[in-house]
């Protein structure tokens, strides 16, 4: 049976790597749909290569002549959601970045298709709603983040009641080992130089602040039905052990592989089967000297904020993510210094109430309110006159 695959966010980093994997899979998988927000030229190029039944574009294109004949075009945010129903996929790869991916993730979860989830924000904002949708439809959640893919693989076939700890590993990003004073004047270019992974700018900055790991703590709570106190973070600079699970008998299972997003993508697309990967096997003799360290939560406060949000629940993840998206965008635009990102997130968490078990309308309204609040706060955290920012 050929698997029908829909790729949401196909022009982003994860989406492009998914299509690379699809090329390698040959006749076992078929691309039936693609979506992008504004990259019409690249989306149409992908459509010509893979021949999907339909594509969705968040913004209306000026010229549609590049779209292949017979490929339907849907537009707007609702068009992306409609694409999920229209293409009848077996697997939906959700790779739309940020809170913008929530509605399409929920739509995918309602179809009964496997949901290969690279959009961690969907679980951070509305993990309880996504899980409920999957339970209603029979959809299987297959995490594509390397860390959560590793955990899912380590949990496979095991009794969840036997889990003592879920251990997330973190590379530390480009600034591992620096002091807070040393981070006061780092540039955008420095923050975008990740030592291990090739990712989009938003996720790369999140890795530099450890916000990426903070979001992953919340995501792990929802994905694996564990309490926040069971999720632990360790620094592992080599990015070879992608995460671990410790069981009540003291055994720790770990998943090891090179730092390559195509591995968790391949696992999710092939599930429950293992799909053969091109290239040589991992060289175990080159893995000597694997190290682990405690995170520096004083220098990188975003991690502590995420751990607090995971314990608090409710709207905390929504508040944290919305403030972070505004702050990261402002940093990348040269409006605020690097350290202001964590300060703006902390300010939002102090300003808004977390509540409990929010519905979708409340989540979306809070997301909008926090974005407005944080945008208004940017001037208070802007660069002092004459300070470097790019």
XYZ file of C-alpha atoms in Angstrom:
390
model
C 0.000 0.000 0.000
C 1.314 3.450 -0.974
C 1.113 5.996 1.845
C -0.495 9.322 0.947
C 1.564 12.111 2.547
C 0.546 15.729 3.091
C 3.376 18.136 3.983
C 2.266 21.310 5.775
C 5.002 23.938 5.780
C 6.819 22.333 2.852
C 9.010 25.365 2.073
C 10.534 25.571 5.564
C 13.616 23.716 6.796
C 11.785 20.598 8.044
C 9.413 20.621 5.073
C 12.278 20.703 2.557
C 14.068 17.871 4.357
C 10.816 15.872 4.370
C 10.649 16.154 0.601
C 14.277 14.980 0.382
C 13.242 11.891 2.366
C 10.200 11.427 0.119
C 12.517 11.278 -2.905
C 14.509 8.495 -1.216
C 11.384 6.512 -0.316
C 10.453 6.032 -3.948
C 7.161 4.327 -4.720
C 6.156 3.535 -1.130
C 5.019 7.105 -0.380
C 3.165 9.690 -2.487
C 2.991 13.453 -1.927
C -0.700 14.398 -2.199
C -0.539 17.950 -0.847
C 1.841 20.768 0.060
C 1.404 24.082 1.859
C 3.355 27.290 2.450
C 2.496 30.705 3.779
C 4.075 33.113 1.291
C 6.853 31.296 -0.618
C 4.756 30.814 -3.765
C 7.673 30.350 -6.156
C 9.257 27.531 -4.127
C 5.866 25.924 -3.400
C 5.006 25.837 -7.110
C 8.449 24.407 -7.890
C 7.846 21.639 -5.339
C 4.414 21.027 -6.859
C 5.929 20.605 -10.325
C 8.435 18.098 -8.943
C 6.099 16.001 -6.778
C 2.741 16.351 -8.552
C 0.385 16.806 -5.579
C -3.377 16.852 -6.004
C -3.622 20.262 -4.282
C -1.518 22.940 -2.599
C -2.368 25.707 -0.153
C -0.818 29.149 0.076
C -1.493 31.453 3.007
C -1.239 34.581 0.886
C -2.830 34.865 -2.545
C -0.140 34.578 -5.277
C 0.290 37.281 -7.894
C 0.986 34.732 -10.642
C -0.303 31.134 -10.687
C 1.172 30.152 -14.046
C 3.913 28.120 -12.324
C 1.408 25.691 -10.803
C 1.181 22.381 -12.709
C -2.021 21.566 -14.573
C -4.565 19.638 -12.504
C -3.163 20.811 -9.155
C -5.811 22.687 -7.167
C -4.800 25.874 -5.341
C -6.337 26.787 -1.984
C -5.551 30.090 -0.284
C -5.641 31.714 3.139
C -5.428 30.195 6.609
C -8.671 28.319 6.003
C -7.245 26.951 2.775
C -4.519 25.144 4.707
C -7.133 23.528 6.953
C -9.272 22.646 3.924
C -6.237 21.031 2.287
C -6.124 18.452 5.094
C -9.662 17.257 4.373
C -9.386 17.601 0.596
C -6.315 15.359 0.139
C -7.392 12.408 2.374
C -3.828 11.723 3.612
C -2.528 8.696 5.483
C 0.205 10.827 7.072
C 0.214 14.580 7.732
C 3.658 16.077 8.325
C 2.934 19.223 10.387
C 5.907 21.552 9.950
C 4.306 25.015 10.029
C 6.403 27.070 12.443
C 4.932 28.579 15.593
C 1.384 29.044 16.844
C 0.244 29.491 13.227
C 0.359 25.714 12.863
C -2.176 24.947 15.605
C -5.393 24.918 13.543
C -3.943 22.659 10.849
C -2.533 20.280 13.465
C -5.976 19.992 15.054
C -7.513 19.444 11.618
C -4.993 16.676 10.920
C -5.693 15.055 14.287
C -9.420 14.915 13.473
C -8.879 12.933 10.245
C -7.618 9.665 11.704
C -4.353 10.021 9.754
C -0.969 9.607 11.410
C 0.175 13.053 12.585
C 3.928 13.467 12.135
C 4.382 16.488 14.362
C 7.272 18.890 13.852
C 5.236 21.834 15.152
C 5.911 21.646 18.907
C 3.852 24.791 19.517
C 0.648 22.841 18.838
C 1.329 20.736 21.935
C 2.626 23.691 23.953
C -0.545 25.709 23.344
C -3.153 22.985 23.154
C -1.696 19.587 23.918
C -4.881 18.496 25.690
C -6.986 19.423 22.652
C -4.659 17.678 20.189
C -4.634 14.494 22.276
C -8.421 14.574 22.592
C -8.803 14.970 18.826
C -6.476 12.012 18.229
C -8.426 9.909 20.730
C -11.692 10.676 18.902
C -10.376 9.879 15.421
C -7.800 7.193 16.122
C -4.904 9.331 14.849
C -1.419 8.385 16.037
C 0.884 11.220 17.144
C 4.411 10.684 15.833
C 6.833 13.363 17.075
C 9.383 14.625 14.557
C 11.489 16.726 16.939
C 14.652 14.669 17.317
C 14.304 14.627 21.118
C 10.687 13.537 21.228
C 11.183 11.055 18.416
C 13.967 9.534 20.532
C 11.683 9.333 23.568
C 8.865 7.768 21.559
C 11.269 5.128 20.264
C 12.567 4.427 23.792
C 8.983 4.064 25.065
C 7.863 1.735 22.273
C 6.613 -1.554 23.671
C 7.156 -0.509 27.285
C 4.642 -0.056 30.100
C 4.208 3.722 30.646
C 3.641 3.053 34.351
C 7.272 1.966 34.604
C 8.696 5.336 33.526
C 10.679 7.162 36.203
C 12.135 10.016 34.142
C 12.074 11.385 30.623
C 15.487 12.911 29.947
C 15.739 15.573 27.227
C 19.214 16.313 25.907
C 20.256 19.803 24.796
C 23.281 20.794 22.730
C 23.424 24.198 24.421
C 23.378 26.083 21.140
C 26.099 28.535 20.110
C 26.504 30.115 23.559
C 27.005 27.078 25.796
C 29.464 27.967 28.569
C 29.172 31.747 28.236
C 28.281 33.990 31.165
C 25.328 36.348 31.231
C 27.664 39.340 30.879
C 29.173 37.769 27.757
C 25.722 37.460 26.220
C 24.817 41.135 26.694
C 26.109 42.203 23.276
C 26.027 39.085 21.099
C 25.069 39.707 17.491
C 22.330 38.202 15.366
C 24.954 36.451 13.234
C 26.551 34.840 16.302
C 23.192 33.636 17.594
C 22.377 32.008 14.243
C 25.544 29.847 14.203
C 24.328 26.591 15.719
C 27.186 24.114 16.287
C 25.226 20.940 15.428
C 21.933 21.525 13.599
C 20.903 23.292 10.395
C 17.543 24.890 11.221
C 15.422 27.917 10.431
C 16.215 31.255 12.142
C 13.377 31.137 14.711
C 14.308 27.667 15.989
C 18.031 28.488 15.918
C 17.489 31.517 18.180
C 15.274 29.396 20.450
C 18.161 26.955 20.734
C 20.529 29.793 21.625
C 18.256 30.967 24.483
C 17.300 27.374 25.490
C 13.683 28.340 24.804
C 13.573 25.443 22.377
C 14.254 23.087 25.277
C 11.729 24.920 27.458
C 9.026 24.331 24.848
C 10.120 20.698 24.556
C 9.596 20.166 28.293
C 5.946 21.234 27.928
C 5.584 19.202 24.735
C 6.923 16.080 26.477
C 4.359 16.421 29.277
C 1.510 16.350 26.743
C 2.947 13.859 24.278
C 3.883 11.195 26.796
C 1.337 11.833 29.557
C 3.953 12.415 32.252
C 4.039 15.086 34.934
C 6.411 18.033 34.646
C 8.524 16.757 37.542
C 9.366 13.630 35.520
C 10.925 15.626 32.666
C 14.616 16.455 33.122
C 17.039 18.349 30.873
C 20.762 17.643 30.541
C 23.322 19.379 28.348
C 24.922 17.042 25.811
C 27.112 19.036 23.469
C 27.828 16.210 20.992
C 24.144 15.932 19.908
C 24.457 12.168 19.435
C 22.167 10.933 22.228
C 18.904 12.622 21.302
C 17.067 11.794 24.521
C 16.595 9.002 27.072
C 13.970 7.303 29.209
C 14.773 6.019 32.691
C 12.590 3.218 34.067
C 11.680 2.359 37.636
C 14.173 -0.534 37.714
C 17.051 1.865 37.021
C 17.478 0.976 33.337
C 17.982 3.884 30.912
C 17.153 3.487 27.227
C 18.726 6.007 24.842
C 18.430 6.684 21.119
C 21.667 7.559 19.306
C 22.151 8.831 15.769
C 23.927 11.630 13.887
C 22.323 15.101 14.250
C 20.203 14.899 11.098
C 16.498 15.776 11.037
C 15.919 13.375 8.177
C 16.229 10.449 10.613
C 13.197 11.317 12.796
C 11.311 12.360 9.650
C 12.029 8.962 8.090
C 10.940 7.185 11.291
C 7.620 9.056 11.361
C 6.860 8.529 7.669
C 7.673 4.833 7.828
C 5.989 4.059 11.157
C 5.484 1.362 12.332
C 8.090 -0.054 9.933
C 11.743 0.984 9.890
C 12.792 2.455 6.544
C 16.312 1.838 5.291
C 18.429 4.995 5.231
C 21.087 5.842 2.659
C 24.677 6.278 3.765
C 27.031 4.378 6.073
C 26.142 3.244 9.612
C 27.123 5.371 12.596
C 30.813 5.043 13.568
C 30.715 3.962 17.204
C 34.492 4.332 17.551
C 34.114 8.053 16.884
C 31.664 8.480 19.789
C 34.161 8.352 22.669
C 33.956 11.257 25.091
C 30.199 11.784 25.265
C 29.528 14.330 28.009
C 26.598 15.504 30.128
C 26.233 18.694 32.180
C 23.631 20.490 34.258
C 21.999 23.409 32.387
C 22.890 26.931 33.504
C 19.426 28.256 34.290
C 20.738 31.583 35.630
C 22.436 32.474 32.347
C 19.641 30.941 30.248
C 16.453 31.728 32.231
C 14.105 30.644 29.419
C 14.613 27.025 30.447
C 13.529 27.706 34.019
C 10.529 29.666 32.709
C 9.515 26.696 30.575
C 9.856 24.258 33.455
C 7.685 26.550 35.572
C 5.114 26.807 32.775
C 5.034 23.010 32.451
C 4.254 22.680 36.163
C 1.650 25.447 36.085
C -0.195 24.231 32.965
C -3.278 25.991 31.656
C -2.423 28.936 29.432
C 1.208 29.170 30.569
C 2.528 27.569 27.389
C 0.436 29.884 25.231
C 1.662 32.956 27.118
C 5.300 31.895 26.977
C 5.251 30.989 23.298
C 3.428 34.142 22.158
C 5.827 36.432 24.010
C 8.800 34.488 22.707
C 7.667 34.659 19.073
C 7.360 38.446 19.297
C 10.681 38.790 21.149
C 12.631 36.554 18.755
C 11.263 38.438 15.758
C 12.281 41.722 17.386
C 15.792 40.395 18.065
C 16.179 39.192 14.479
C 15.043 42.648 13.311
C 17.696 44.309 15.482
C 15.155 45.956 17.818
C 16.196 44.376 21.130
C 19.333 42.748 22.592
C 19.621 38.988 22.999
C 19.019 38.922 26.750
C 15.760 40.868 26.380
C 14.113 37.777 24.881
C 13.987 35.972 28.226
C 13.039 39.164 30.067
C 10.050 39.757 27.793
C 8.880 36.161 28.217
C 9.172 36.450 31.999
C 7.238 39.724 31.933
C 4.355 38.126 30.001
C 4.166 35.134 32.348
C 3.909 37.547 35.278
C 1.289 39.698 33.557
C -1.220 37.017 32.458
C -3.156 34.402 34.426
C -2.604 30.757 33.489
C -6.048 29.401 34.370
C -6.777 25.732 33.652
C -7.980 23.550 30.746
C -8.574 26.388 28.237
C -10.694 25.852 25.123
C -9.449 26.795 21.651
C -11.111 30.228 21.597
C -9.496 31.135 24.927
C -6.102 29.927 23.711
C -6.300 31.981 20.518
C -7.572 35.082 22.337
C -4.788 34.844 24.913
C -2.208 34.330 22.178
C -3.396 37.544 20.527
C -3.471 39.494 23.818
C 0.051 38.423 24.785
C 1.427 39.326 21.364
C -0.114 42.791 21.646
C 1.218 43.251 25.202
C 4.738 42.109 24.309
C 4.848 44.261 21.166
C 3.970 47.289 23.297
C 6.757 46.365 25.725
C 9.505 46.219 23.100
C 10.528 49.845 23.492
C 11.292 49.248 27.188
C 13.829 46.588 26.193
C 15.284 48.244 23.086
C 19.031 48.724 22.573
C 20.696 51.618 24.378
C 21.831 54.276 21.931
C 24.962 53.219 20.105
C 24.993 49.585 21.289
C 25.736 46.831 18.732
C 22.894 44.614 17.608
C 23.763 43.108 14.274
